[in-house]
C-alpha positions as a Python dict, from the first residue, in 0.01 Angstrom:
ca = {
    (1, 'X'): (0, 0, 0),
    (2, 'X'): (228, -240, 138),
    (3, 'X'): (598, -159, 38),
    (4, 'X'): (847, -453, 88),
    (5, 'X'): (1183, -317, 237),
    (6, 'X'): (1477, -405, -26),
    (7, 'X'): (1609, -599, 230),
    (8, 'X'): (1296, -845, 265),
    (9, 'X'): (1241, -856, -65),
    (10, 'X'): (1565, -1011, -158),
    (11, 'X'): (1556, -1266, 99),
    (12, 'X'): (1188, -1360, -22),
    (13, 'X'): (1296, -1353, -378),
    (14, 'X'): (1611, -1551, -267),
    (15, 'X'): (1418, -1831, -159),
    (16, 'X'): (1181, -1861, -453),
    (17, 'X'): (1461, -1874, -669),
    (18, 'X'): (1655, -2180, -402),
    (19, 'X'): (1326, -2350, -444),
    (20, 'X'): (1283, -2343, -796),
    (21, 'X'): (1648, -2463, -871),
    (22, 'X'): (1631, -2748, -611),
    (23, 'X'): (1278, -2853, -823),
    (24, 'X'): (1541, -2865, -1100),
    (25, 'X'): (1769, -3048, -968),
    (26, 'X'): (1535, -3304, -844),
    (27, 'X'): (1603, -3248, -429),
    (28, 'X'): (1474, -3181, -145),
    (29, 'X'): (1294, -2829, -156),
    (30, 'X'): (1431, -2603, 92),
    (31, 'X'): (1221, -2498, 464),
    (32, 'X'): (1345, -2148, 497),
    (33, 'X'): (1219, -1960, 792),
    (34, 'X'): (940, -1701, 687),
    (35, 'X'): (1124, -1369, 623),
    (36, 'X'): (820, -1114, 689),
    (37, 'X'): (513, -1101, 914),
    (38, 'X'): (167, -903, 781),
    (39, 'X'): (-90, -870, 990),
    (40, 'X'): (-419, -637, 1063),
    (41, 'X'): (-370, -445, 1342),
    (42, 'X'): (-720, -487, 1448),
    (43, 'X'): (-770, -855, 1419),
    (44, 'X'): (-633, -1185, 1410),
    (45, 'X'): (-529, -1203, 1048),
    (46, 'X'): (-169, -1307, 979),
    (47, 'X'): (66, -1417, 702),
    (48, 'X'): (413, -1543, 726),
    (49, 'X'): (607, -1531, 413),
    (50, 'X'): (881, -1705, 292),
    (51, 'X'): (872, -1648, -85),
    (52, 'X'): (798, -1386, -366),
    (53, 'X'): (775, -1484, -735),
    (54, 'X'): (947, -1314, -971),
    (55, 'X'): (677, -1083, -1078),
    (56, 'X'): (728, -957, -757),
    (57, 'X'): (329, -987, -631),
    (58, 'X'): (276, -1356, -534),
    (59, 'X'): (386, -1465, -181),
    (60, 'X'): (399, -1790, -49),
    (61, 'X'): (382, -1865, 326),
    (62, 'X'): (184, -1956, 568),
    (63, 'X'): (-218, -1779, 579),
    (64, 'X'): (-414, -1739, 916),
    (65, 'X'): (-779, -1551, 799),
    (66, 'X'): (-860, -1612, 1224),
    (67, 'X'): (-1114, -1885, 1151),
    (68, 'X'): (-886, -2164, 1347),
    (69, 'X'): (-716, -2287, 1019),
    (70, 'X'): (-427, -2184, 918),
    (71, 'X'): (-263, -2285, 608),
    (72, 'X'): (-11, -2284, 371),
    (73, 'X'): (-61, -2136, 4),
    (74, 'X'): (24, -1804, -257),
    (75, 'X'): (-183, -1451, -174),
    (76, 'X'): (-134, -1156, -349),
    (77, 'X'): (60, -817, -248),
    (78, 'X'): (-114, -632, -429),
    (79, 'X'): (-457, -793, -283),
    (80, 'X'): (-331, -751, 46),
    (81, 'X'): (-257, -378, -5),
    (82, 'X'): (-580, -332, -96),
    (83, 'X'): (-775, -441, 229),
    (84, 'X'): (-909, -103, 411),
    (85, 'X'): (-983, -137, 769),
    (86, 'X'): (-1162, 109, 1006),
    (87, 'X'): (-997, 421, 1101),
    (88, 'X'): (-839, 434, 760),
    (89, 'X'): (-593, 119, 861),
    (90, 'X'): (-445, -137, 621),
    (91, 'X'): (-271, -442, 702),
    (92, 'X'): (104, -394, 827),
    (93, 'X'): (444, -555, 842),
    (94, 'X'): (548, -646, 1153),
    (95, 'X'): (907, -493, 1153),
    (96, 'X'): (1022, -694, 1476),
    (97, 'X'): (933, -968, 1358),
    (98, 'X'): (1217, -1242, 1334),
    (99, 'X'): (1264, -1605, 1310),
    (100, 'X'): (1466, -1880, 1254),
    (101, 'X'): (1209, -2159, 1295),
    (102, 'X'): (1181, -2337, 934),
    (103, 'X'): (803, -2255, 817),
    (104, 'X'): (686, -2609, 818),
    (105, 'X'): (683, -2617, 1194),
    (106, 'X'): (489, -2278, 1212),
    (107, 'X'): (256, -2469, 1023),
    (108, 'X'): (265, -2728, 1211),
    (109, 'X'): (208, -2595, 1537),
    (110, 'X'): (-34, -2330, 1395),
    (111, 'X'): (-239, -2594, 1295),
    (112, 'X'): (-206, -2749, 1594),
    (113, 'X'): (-320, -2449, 1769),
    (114, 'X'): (-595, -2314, 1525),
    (115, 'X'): (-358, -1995, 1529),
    (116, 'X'): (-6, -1851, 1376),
    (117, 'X'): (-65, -1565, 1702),
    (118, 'X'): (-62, -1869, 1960),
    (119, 'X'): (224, -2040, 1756),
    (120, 'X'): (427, -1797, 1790),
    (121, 'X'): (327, -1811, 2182),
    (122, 'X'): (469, -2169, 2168),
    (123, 'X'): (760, -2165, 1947),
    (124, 'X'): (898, -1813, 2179),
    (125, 'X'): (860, -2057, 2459),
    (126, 'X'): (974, -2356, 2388),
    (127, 'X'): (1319, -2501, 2417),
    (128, 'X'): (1484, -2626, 2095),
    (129, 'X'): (1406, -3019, 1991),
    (130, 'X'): (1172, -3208, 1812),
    (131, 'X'): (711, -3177, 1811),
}
């Protein structure tokens, strides 16, 4: 079962809620930085979430399944939690995991890359500026 910190939780929920009330308002939607990393500790498989809905289940973020093609959409916590892996693994939350890049240029450079694992390769090396 995958247990969101209180901590990580707000900030996802916090986001969801900025998003929803700039909808409202008719602006620009907000490009927060994704707030949590899951991943399978025995594969390529990686999500980068920025967002939890108020039912507290649906994340939005960015999705790599490791087929070359990441991209951005809603998964399931609970769904998630529920993947069993050998040696009695389940996916994990990558607690050092921080960032302050706004998701639409992980996506962006994930795509590029076929990867969010070689993004992050990039966008840790890279100097700050523009694609």
């Amino acid at each position: 079962m995958i247990v969101l910190p209180p901590t990580i939780r707000f900030a996802l929920r916090a986001n969801d809620i900025n998003r929803r009330a700039a909808q409202r308002r008719e602006e620009p939607e907000p490009d927060p930085p994704p707030v949590v990393k899951f991943f399978n500790p025995l594969g390529a498989q990686t999500w980068l979430a920025t967002e939890l809905d108020e039912g507290g289940d649906i994340c939005f973020g960015l999705a790599d399944l490791g087929f070359g093609t990441p991209e951005l959409g809603s998964w399931s916590l609970s769904e998630l939690s529920s993947i069993r892996l050998p040696f009695g693994l389940g996916l994990e939350i990558d607690t050092q995991f921080e960032s302050d890049v706004p998701l639409s240029e992980w996506a962006t450079w994930a795509r590029r890359s076929g990867s969010i694992l070689q993004a992050a390769q990039h966008l840790c090396n890279a100097p700050p500026g523009p694609f």
